[in-house]
Short mmCIF file of C-alpha atoms and ligand atoms in Angstrom, two decimals:
data_model
loop_
_atom_site.label_atom_id
_atom_site.label_comp_id
_atom_site.label_asym_id
_atom_site.label_seq_id
_atom_site.Cartn_x
_atom_site.Cartn_y
_atom_site.Cartn_z
CA UNK A 1 -154.56 30.03 52.59
CA UNK A 2 -152.51 31.25 49.64
CA UNK A 3 -154.39 32.16 46.51
CA UNK A 4 -153.39 30.82 43.06
CA UNK A 5 -151.27 33.80 42.27
CA UNK A 6 -149.17 33.52 45.40
CA UNK A 7 -148.81 29.77 45.02
CA UNK A 8 -147.59 30.21 41.47
CA UNK A 9 -144.76 32.52 42.33
CA UNK A 10 -144.02 31.93 45.97
CA UNK A 11 -143.25 35.63 46.36
CA UNK A 12 -145.64 36.91 48.95
CA UNK A 13 -144.58 40.33 50.23
CA UNK A 14 -143.06 40.07 53.67
CA UNK A 15 -144.79 43.15 55.05
CA UNK A 16 -148.55 43.47 55.49
CA UNK A 17 -150.03 45.35 52.54
CA UNK A 18 -151.45 48.77 53.32
CA UNK A 19 -155.25 48.40 53.67
CA UNK A 20 -157.91 50.71 52.35
CA UNK A 21 -159.91 51.75 55.47
CA UNK A 22 -162.95 52.91 53.50
CA UNK A 23 -163.25 49.78 51.38
CA UNK A 24 -162.93 47.44 54.35
CA UNK A 25 -160.15 45.88 56.37
CA UNK A 26 -159.38 43.17 53.83
CA UNK A 27 -158.98 45.44 50.81
CA UNK A 28 -155.34 46.29 49.98
CA UNK A 29 -154.74 49.74 48.49
CA UNK A 30 -152.35 48.55 45.79
CA UNK A 31 -152.14 45.50 43.54
CA UNK A 32 -150.42 42.26 44.51
CA UNK A 33 -148.06 42.66 41.56
CA UNK A 34 -146.87 46.06 42.78
CA UNK A 35 -146.41 44.61 46.28
CA UNK A 36 -144.36 41.75 44.86
CA UNK A 37 -142.15 44.19 42.98
CA UNK A 38 -141.59 46.31 46.07
CA UNK A 39 -140.88 43.20 48.14
CA UNK A 40 -138.19 41.92 45.75
CA UNK A 41 -134.94 41.95 47.72
CA UNK A 42 -132.76 43.76 45.12
CA UNK A 43 -135.38 46.48 44.78
CA UNK A 44 -135.60 47.04 48.53
CA UNK A 45 -131.82 47.02 48.82
CA UNK A 46 -131.48 49.48 45.95
CA UNK A 47 -133.83 51.96 47.62
CA UNK A 48 -132.09 51.49 50.96
CA UNK A 49 -128.79 52.14 49.20
CA UNK A 50 -130.17 55.29 47.55
CA UNK A 51 -131.43 56.45 50.95
CA UNK A 52 -127.97 55.97 52.43
CA UNK A 53 -126.34 57.75 49.53
CA UNK A 54 -128.68 60.70 49.99
CA UNK A 55 -127.82 60.71 53.73
CA UNK A 56 -124.09 60.76 52.89
CA UNK A 57 -124.71 63.70 50.56
CA UNK A 58 -126.68 65.53 53.25
CA UNK A 59 -123.94 64.86 55.81
CA UNK A 60 -121.30 66.15 53.39
CA UNK A 61 -123.43 69.27 53.01
CA UNK A 62 -123.66 69.69 56.79
CA UNK A 63 -119.91 69.46 57.03
CA UNK A 64 -119.69 72.26 54.49
CA UNK A 65 -118.20 69.98 51.83
CA UNK A 66 -121.25 69.96 49.55
CA UNK A 67 -122.45 66.89 47.71
CA UNK A 68 -120.16 67.68 44.78
CA UNK A 69 -117.16 67.06 47.01
CA UNK A 70 -118.24 63.46 47.43
CA UNK A 71 -116.33 61.10 45.19
CA UNK A 72 -119.15 59.20 43.55
CA UNK A 73 -118.34 55.79 42.01
CA UNK A 74 -121.84 54.34 42.25
CA UNK A 75 -123.93 54.44 39.06
CA UNK A 76 -122.93 54.55 35.40
CA UNK A 77 -123.84 58.22 35.19
CA UNK A 78 -121.92 61.01 33.44
CA UNK A 79 -119.62 63.21 35.53
CA UNK A 80 -118.70 65.61 32.75
CA UNK A 81 -120.71 67.60 30.21
CA UNK A 82 -122.05 65.52 27.32
CA UNK A 83 -120.07 65.36 24.07
CA UNK A 84 -120.84 68.50 21.98
CA UNK A 85 -121.69 66.27 18.97
CA UNK A 86 -124.24 64.45 21.14
CA UNK A 87 -125.91 67.71 22.12
CA UNK A 88 -125.85 68.90 18.49
CA UNK A 89 -127.50 65.66 17.29
CA UNK A 90 -130.38 66.17 19.74
CA UNK A 91 -130.64 69.88 18.98
CA UNK A 92 -130.87 69.18 15.27
CA UNK A 93 -133.39 66.35 15.75
CA UNK A 94 -135.59 68.66 17.84
CA UNK A 95 -136.16 71.10 14.96
CA UNK A 96 -139.35 70.05 13.15
CA UNK A 97 -139.02 69.50 9.38
CA UNK A 98 -142.77 69.03 8.81
CA UNK A 99 -146.08 69.18 10.68
CA UNK A 100 -145.94 65.47 11.49
CA UNK A 101 -142.52 65.71 13.17
CA UNK A 102 -143.85 65.16 16.68
CA UNK A 103 -146.74 62.88 15.74
CA UNK A 104 -147.22 59.52 17.50
CA UNK A 105 -144.25 57.39 16.57
CA UNK A 106 -143.70 53.67 16.97
CA UNK A 107 -140.32 52.21 16.07
CA UNK A 108 -138.96 54.37 13.24
CA UNK A 109 -137.50 52.69 10.14
CA UNK A 110 -134.61 55.16 9.69
CA UNK A 111 -133.51 54.59 13.29
CA UNK A 112 -133.82 50.81 12.86
CA UNK A 113 -131.74 50.91 9.65
CA UNK A 114 -128.97 52.94 11.26
CA UNK A 115 -128.97 50.72 14.35
CA UNK A 116 -128.83 47.53 12.25
CA UNK A 117 -125.92 48.80 10.12
CA UNK A 118 -124.01 49.61 13.27
CA UNK A 119 -124.89 46.34 15.01
CA UNK A 120 -123.59 44.50 11.95
CA UNK A 121 -120.12 45.91 12.63
CA UNK A 122 -120.18 44.53 16.20
CA UNK A 123 -122.10 41.27 15.63
CA UNK A 124 -121.85 40.30 11.93
CA UNK A 125 -124.98 38.25 11.23
CA UNK A 126 -126.48 40.16 8.27
CA UNK A 127 -128.84 42.38 10.33
CA UNK A 128 -131.30 44.70 8.57
CA UNK A 129 -133.51 47.37 10.09
CA UNK A 130 -136.48 45.01 9.98
CA UNK A 131 -134.76 42.70 12.48
CA UNK A 132 -135.03 45.17 15.33
CA UNK A 133 -137.34 47.56 17.14
CA UNK A 134 -136.34 50.74 18.96
CA UNK A 135 -137.12 50.64 22.70
CA UNK A 136 -136.92 52.84 25.76
CA UNK A 137 -133.34 51.79 26.51
CA UNK A 138 -132.17 48.39 27.64
CA UNK A 139 -134.87 48.23 30.34
CA UNK A 140 -137.59 48.47 27.69
CA UNK A 141 -135.90 45.87 25.49
CA UNK A 142 -135.46 43.36 28.35
CA UNK A 143 -139.02 43.63 29.63
CA UNK A 144 -140.51 43.27 26.13
CA UNK A 145 -138.15 40.36 25.31
CA UNK A 146 -139.16 38.49 28.46
CA UNK A 147 -142.87 39.05 27.90
CA UNK A 148 -142.67 38.17 24.19
CA UNK A 149 -141.69 34.58 24.94
CA UNK A 150 -142.55 33.85 28.60
CA UNK A 151 -145.90 33.46 30.34
CA UNK A 152 -146.65 34.11 34.02
CA UNK A 153 -145.25 31.25 36.08
CA UNK A 154 -142.40 30.55 33.63
CA UNK A 155 -138.90 30.59 35.02
CA UNK A 156 -136.09 32.94 34.03
CA UNK A 157 -132.54 31.85 34.88
CA UNK A 158 -129.71 34.33 35.38
CA UNK A 159 -126.24 34.43 36.85
CA UNK A 160 -125.23 36.10 40.14
CA UNK A 161 -123.97 38.74 40.52
CA UNK A 162 -126.62 40.19 38.21
CA UNK A 163 -127.59 43.63 37.04
CA UNK A 164 -129.78 44.28 40.08
CA UNK A 165 -133.02 44.99 38.21
CA UNK A 166 -133.52 41.66 36.37
CA UNK A 167 -135.52 40.43 39.32
CA UNK A 168 -138.11 43.20 39.25
CA UNK A 169 -138.49 43.01 35.48
CA UNK A 170 -139.10 39.27 35.83
CA UNK A 171 -141.52 39.68 38.74
CA UNK A 172 -143.41 42.45 36.94
CA UNK A 173 -143.88 40.03 34.03
CA UNK A 174 -145.15 37.35 36.46
CA UNK A 175 -142.00 35.25 35.93
CA UNK A 176 -140.06 33.34 38.55
CA UNK A 177 -136.38 34.31 38.90
CA UNK A 178 -133.95 31.37 39.24
CA UNK A 179 -130.48 32.53 40.26
CA UNK A 180 -127.23 30.68 39.61
CA UNK A 181 -123.98 31.98 41.15
CA UNK A 182 -121.10 32.53 38.72
CA UNK A 183 -118.00 30.36 38.94
CA UNK A 184 -115.18 31.74 41.06
CA UNK A 185 -112.54 32.89 40.53
CA UNK A 186 -113.19 34.69 37.26
CA UNK A 187 -117.00 34.96 37.33
CA UNK A 188 -117.54 32.73 34.32
CA UNK A 189 -120.92 31.14 33.59
CA UNK A 190 -121.36 28.05 35.76
CA UNK A 191 -122.61 25.85 32.94
CA UNK A 192 -123.21 22.75 35.07
CA UNK A 193 -125.21 24.78 37.57
CA UNK A 194 -127.22 26.43 34.79
CA UNK A 195 -127.99 22.99 33.29
CA UNK A 196 -129.04 21.76 36.74
CA UNK A 197 -131.28 24.81 37.28
CA UNK A 198 -133.33 24.17 34.13
CA UNK A 199 -136.80 22.73 34.72
CA UNK A 200 -139.77 22.11 32.43
CA UNK A 201 -140.92 25.68 33.30
CA UNK A 202 -137.67 27.34 32.19
CA UNK A 203 -138.36 29.69 29.31
CA UNK A 204 -135.57 32.31 29.42
CA UNK A 205 -131.89 32.38 30.30
CA UNK A 206 -130.53 35.93 30.61
CA UNK A 207 -126.88 36.32 29.57
CA UNK A 208 -125.13 39.63 30.21
CA UNK A 209 -121.83 40.06 28.40
CA UNK A 210 -119.71 42.16 28.86
CA UNK A 211 -120.89 41.59 32.39
CA UNK A 212 -122.01 44.18 34.89
CA UNK A 213 -120.56 44.04 37.54
CA UNK A 214 -117.76 41.48 36.97
CA UNK A 215 -116.42 43.00 33.71
CA UNK A 216 -116.13 39.49 32.24
CA UNK A 217 -116.63 39.05 28.48
CA UNK A 218 -117.72 35.43 27.98
CA UNK A 219 -115.52 33.57 25.47
CA UNK A 220 -116.89 31.58 22.51
CA UNK A 221 -116.27 28.23 24.25
CA UNK A 222 -118.67 29.14 27.07
CA UNK A 223 -121.35 30.43 24.73
CA UNK A 224 -121.03 27.32 22.54
CA UNK A 225 -121.39 25.07 25.57
CA UNK A 226 -124.38 27.07 26.84
CA UNK A 227 -126.03 26.77 23.41
CA UNK A 228 -125.60 22.98 23.48
CA UNK A 229 -127.17 22.82 26.96
CA UNK A 230 -130.15 24.93 25.85
CA UNK A 231 -130.69 22.97 22.61
CA UNK A 232 -130.71 19.74 24.56
CA UNK A 233 -132.98 21.09 27.32
CA UNK A 234 -135.39 22.66 24.79
CA UNK A 235 -135.73 19.29 23.02
CA UNK A 236 -136.23 17.52 26.36
CA UNK A 237 -138.85 20.04 27.48
CA UNK A 238 -140.59 20.05 24.11
CA UNK A 239 -140.53 23.84 24.41
CA UNK A 240 -137.91 26.32 23.31
CA UNK A 241 -135.70 27.99 25.92
CA UNK A 242 -134.72 31.50 24.75
CA UNK A 243 -131.63 33.49 25.62
CA UNK A 244 -132.25 37.14 26.42
CA UNK A 245 -128.85 38.61 25.64
CA UNK A 246 -128.43 41.81 27.61
CA UNK A 247 -125.49 43.48 25.90
CA UNK A 248 -125.55 47.27 26.44
CA UNK A 249 -121.76 47.22 26.88
CA UNK A 250 -120.99 45.32 23.68
CA UNK A 251 -118.93 48.28 22.39
CA UNK A 252 -117.13 48.87 25.68
CA UNK A 253 -114.46 46.19 25.46
CA UNK A 254 -110.82 46.87 26.34
CA UNK A 255 -107.40 45.91 24.98
CA UNK A 256 -108.77 45.43 21.44
CA UNK A 257 -110.29 42.11 22.51
CA UNK A 258 -113.15 40.71 20.42
CA UNK A 259 -116.74 40.69 21.68
CA UNK A 260 -118.93 37.66 20.99
CA UNK A 261 -122.71 37.87 21.22
CA UNK A 262 -124.82 34.87 22.28
CA UNK A 263 -126.79 35.47 19.03
CA UNK A 264 -123.75 34.10 17.15
CA UNK A 265 -123.97 30.76 18.97
CA UNK A 266 -127.67 30.22 19.67
CA UNK A 267 -130.11 31.73 17.23
CA UNK A 268 -133.10 31.63 19.58
CA UNK A 269 -131.64 34.69 21.25
CA UNK A 270 -133.22 38.12 21.71
CA UNK A 271 -130.56 40.84 21.74
CA UNK A 272 -131.14 43.84 24.01
CA UNK A 273 -129.09 47.01 23.53
CA UNK A 274 -129.02 50.44 25.15
CA UNK A 275 -127.35 53.61 23.86
CA UNK A 276 -127.08 54.75 27.48
CA UNK A 277 -123.61 53.26 27.94
CA UNK A 278 -121.77 54.00 24.68
CA UNK A 279 -123.03 57.59 24.83
CA UNK A 280 -123.00 57.87 28.63
CA UNK A 281 -126.45 59.46 28.58
CA UNK A 282 -128.72 56.93 30.33
CA UNK A 283 -131.40 59.52 31.03
CA UNK A 284 -132.18 59.80 27.32
CA UNK A 285 -134.05 56.54 26.95
CA UNK A 286 -133.16 54.79 23.71
CA UNK A 287 -132.12 51.26 22.81
CA UNK A 288 -133.41 48.32 20.78
CA UNK A 289 -134.52 44.72 20.79
CA UNK A 290 -133.19 42.63 17.91
CA UNK A 291 -134.21 39.20 16.59
CA UNK A 292 -131.45 37.34 14.70
CA UNK A 293 -131.87 37.41 10.91
CA UNK A 294 -133.33 34.27 9.37
CA UNK A 295 -134.99 33.01 12.55
CA UNK A 296 -138.08 31.08 11.35
CA UNK A 297 -140.17 32.53 14.20
CA UNK A 298 -139.10 36.13 13.40
CA UNK A 299 -142.40 37.42 11.97
CA UNK A 300 -144.43 36.00 14.83
CA UNK A 301 -141.98 37.45 17.33
CA UNK A 302 -141.99 40.90 15.72
CA UNK A 303 -145.78 40.93 15.89
CA UNK A 304 -145.57 40.10 19.59
CA UNK A 305 -142.92 42.76 20.20
CA UNK A 306 -144.89 45.45 18.34
CA UNK A 307 -148.03 44.78 20.34
CA UNK A 308 -146.24 44.48 23.69
CA UNK A 309 -144.53 47.82 23.14
CA UNK A 310 -147.93 49.47 22.71
CA UNK A 311 -149.66 47.50 25.46
CA UNK A 312 -146.77 48.06 27.88
CA UNK A 313 -147.51 51.78 27.77
CA UNK A 314 -146.04 52.97 24.44
CA UNK A 315 -142.54 51.69 25.13
CA UNK A 316 -140.98 53.51 22.16
CA UNK A 317 -138.25 56.13 22.51
CA UNK A 318 -139.58 59.64 21.95
CA UNK A 319 -139.53 61.05 18.43
CA UNK A 320 -136.50 63.31 18.94
CA UNK A 321 -134.34 60.44 20.18
CA UNK A 322 -135.33 58.28 17.23
CA UNK A 323 -134.56 61.01 14.66
CA UNK A 324 -131.15 61.41 16.29
CA UNK A 325 -130.17 57.72 16.14
CA UNK A 326 -128.33 57.86 12.76
CA UNK A 327 -126.12 60.67 14.15
CA UNK A 328 -125.78 59.05 17.57
CA UNK A 329 -124.59 55.83 15.96
CA UNK A 330 -121.47 57.70 14.85
CA UNK A 331 -120.57 58.69 18.43
CA UNK A 332 -119.03 57.01 21.43
CA UNK A 333 -117.43 57.96 24.68
CA UNK A 334 -113.65 57.68 24.58
CA UNK A 335 -113.02 53.98 25.26
CA UNK A 336 -109.22 54.50 25.44
CA UNK A 337 -109.71 57.11 28.16
CA UNK A 338 -111.98 54.69 30.05
CA UNK A 339 -109.34 51.98 29.69
CA UNK A 340 -106.69 54.36 31.09
CA UNK A 341 -108.90 55.00 34.12
CA UNK A 342 -109.32 51.23 34.53
CA UNK A 343 -105.55 50.71 34.38
CA UNK A 344 -104.79 53.53 36.79
CA UNK A 345 -107.26 52.37 39.42
CA UNK A 346 -106.67 48.62 39.06
CA UNK A 347 -102.90 49.20 39.36
CA UNK A 348 -103.28 51.43 42.41
CA UNK A 349 -105.75 49.11 44.16
CA UNK A 350 -103.58 46.03 43.58
CA UNK A 351 -100.53 47.84 44.90
CA UNK A 352 -102.50 48.60 48.10
CA UNK A 353 -103.41 44.93 48.49
CA UNK A 354 -106.91 44.75 46.99
CA UNK A 355 -107.87 41.56 45.17
CA UNK A 356 -109.28 42.93 41.89
CA UNK A 357 -109.41 41.55 38.35
CA UNK A 358 -108.88 43.89 35.43
CA UNK A 359 -112.31 44.04 33.71
CA UNK A 360 -112.36 43.08 30.03
CA UNK A 361 -115.25 45.47 29.35
CA UNK A 362 -117.98 47.70 30.91
CA UNK A 363 -117.60 50.66 33.25
CA UNK A 364 -116.95 48.71 36.42
CA UNK A 365 -114.29 47.30 38.75
CA UNK A 366 -115.41 44.46 41.01
CA UNK A 367 -112.87 44.09 43.85
CA UNK A 368 -113.13 41.71 46.77
CA UNK A 369 -114.01 43.55 49.97
CA UNK A 370 -111.01 43.47 52.33
CA UNK A 371 -113.43 42.47 55.12
CA UNK A 372 -116.20 39.88 54.73
CA UNK A 373 -118.87 42.47 55.52
CA UNK A 374 -118.94 44.43 52.25
CA UNK A 375 -121.60 46.81 53.57
CA UNK A 376 -119.39 47.76 56.53
CA UNK A 377 -116.47 48.30 54.15
CA UNK A 378 -118.58 50.42 51.80
CA UNK A 379 -119.69 52.44 54.85
CA UNK A 380 -116.06 52.99 55.84
CA UNK A 381 -115.35 54.38 52.37
CA UNK A 382 -118.49 56.54 52.56
CA UNK A 383 -117.23 58.06 55.84
CA UNK A 384 -114.17 59.12 53.83
CA UNK A 385 -116.39 60.65 51.16
CA UNK A 386 -116.02 57.81 48.61
CA UNK A 387 -119.26 56.23 47.41
CA UNK A 388 -119.22 52.71 45.89
CA UNK A 389 -121.78 49.89 45.80
CA UNK A 390 -121.76 46.85 48.09
CA UNK A 391 -121.74 43.36 46.58
CA UNK A 392 -124.78 42.59 48.74
CA UNK A 393 -126.79 44.77 46.37
CA UNK A 394 -125.78 42.31 43.65
CA UNK A 395 -126.65 39.34 45.89
CA UNK A 396 -122.94 38.58 46.14
CA UNK A 397 -121.66 39.63 49.58
CA UNK A 398 -117.92 40.04 50.09
CA UNK A 399 -117.35 42.16 46.97
CA UNK A 400 -118.01 45.75 45.94
CA UNK A 401 -118.43 47.69 42.68
CA UNK A 402 -116.57 50.82 41.60
CA UNK A 403 -117.88 52.73 38.58
CA UNK A 404 -115.24 54.17 36.25
CA UNK A 405 -117.39 56.94 34.79
CA UNK A 406 -116.00 59.20 37.53
CA UNK A 407 -113.42 61.72 36.30
CA UNK A 408 -109.65 61.04 36.38
CA UNK A 409 -109.40 63.79 39.00
CA UNK A 410 -111.94 61.99 41.21
CA UNK A 411 -109.99 58.76 40.82
CA UNK A 412 -106.77 60.48 41.91
CA UNK A 413 -108.58 62.09 44.85
CA UNK A 414 -110.09 58.75 45.91
CA UNK A 415 -106.88 56.71 45.81
CA UNK A 416 -105.63 57.82 49.27
CA UNK A 417 -109.06 57.00 50.72
CA UNK A 418 -109.07 53.50 49.19
CA UNK A 419 -105.61 53.07 50.75
CA UNK A 420 -106.69 54.33 54.18
CA UNK A 421 -109.78 52.08 54.14
CA UNK A 422 -107.85 48.87 53.36
CA UNK A 423 -105.15 49.77 55.87
CA UNK A 424 -107.79 50.26 58.54
CA UNK A 425 -109.31 46.88 57.61
CA UNK A 426 -105.87 45.21 57.84
CA UNK A 427 -105.22 46.76 61.26
CA UNK A 428 -108.62 45.57 62.51
CA UNK A 429 -108.01 42.06 61.21
CA UNK A 430 -104.26 41.47 60.82
CA UNK A 431 -103.21 38.44 58.72
CA UNK A 432 -102.45 35.45 60.98
C1 PLP B 1 -126.30 45.01 32.44
C2 PLP B 1 -127.30 46.10 32.25
N1 PLP B 1 -128.42 45.84 31.59
C3 PLP B 1 -129.34 46.79 31.36
C4 PLP B 1 -129.17 48.07 31.83
C5 PLP B 1 -130.22 49.10 31.55
O1 PLP B 1 -129.74 50.05 30.65
P1 PLP B 1 -130.61 51.38 30.37
O2 PLP B 1 -130.77 52.08 31.68
O3 PLP B 1 -129.77 52.17 29.44
O4 PLP B 1 -131.90 50.94 29.84
C6 PLP B 1 -128.02 48.39 32.55
C7 PLP B 1 -127.83 49.73 33.12
O5 PLP B 1 -127.05 49.94 34.01
C8 PLP B 1 -127.04 47.39 32.75
O6 PLP B 1 -125.91 47.63 33.40
#
């Protein structure tokens, strides 16, 4: 018989848990929660993908090419040395000015003030430093946001294809993921499906704009309509539904188009930001969680956030990163150069016959796989030394993701391989 915990979440690990032989046959070595996290499909697929990527690197090594000859379009990682001004900001912040420089540090006011002033230029709502807390990147902000408003057993709704780690953050918080496929073509929010997915247990709707992986920036009309749905459902449920707005790419928008944050349409929104994208330095964990100015519940929420950051294991960025924030706020990767890479690759792929939209923001292209089996297609590119991510990893088979943080030279080198791979697919399955 299932115990309460398993009944609540319906997420029993598929594999038998490892037992502790000394404590007796029925005693699992690790907690149920950790088993549930490991059993989550996106997590398993991510590790399988990393295993395959490592194998491709090893094979390239065996063939004498070396892993650096692989053309890697997988993660939003840097492929060139960091900006000198970025390095200088960290170097300067690392020099102690007093004996307390490296003392325990929660969220630092100077960092909050600089972050708020900068956020105000992107999302003009009158933010001050007191409206936000510095976190360990977007991950830290999302997990604290979810836990601040949702209790175990509550449901969290998000759109597919998602950033592939929402599920484990939800499961780790004891929440139940409810997934709603995006509308096609275009990957807009499916508002009717979101409305239909809301139940009395719904507590959070995650919105990610600009969207990873589709590159879509949701327009005001969609965010207005979503807000109306959530107001109505909150009133019906007698309990507020919160938006967790995951917007680490809110400064990576192309063609001079405007960005609109869900906070501008629905004030019960918790805004999550990461510096990892704008600065292309995701290993240096810094971001923030912001609560819209003037929200009546703000003080209560800030108290919850402060305590969850401590209880979650001191989820504050380290002191050096926080001292650097005012300088870091002045920096960005070259968005025009990123846009040029987008244009070059989208143009080339379309000319070869790929079905690919031009992303409005983010680092990513999201083409349709020329064959229904996206994993087989991704494997065919890997055999040619080009690494991309299958749509299956984003619970959306039939598509794949290309990351544009690769260098222009890598893009040029990969173009013939993208051509060869689609030509091979066309030969195997000629149009009727
Ligand atoms: C949509 C989205 N949300 C959150 C994150 C997490 O960002 P970070 O690793 O900087 O915390 C990422 C990183 O890829 C992302 O793409």
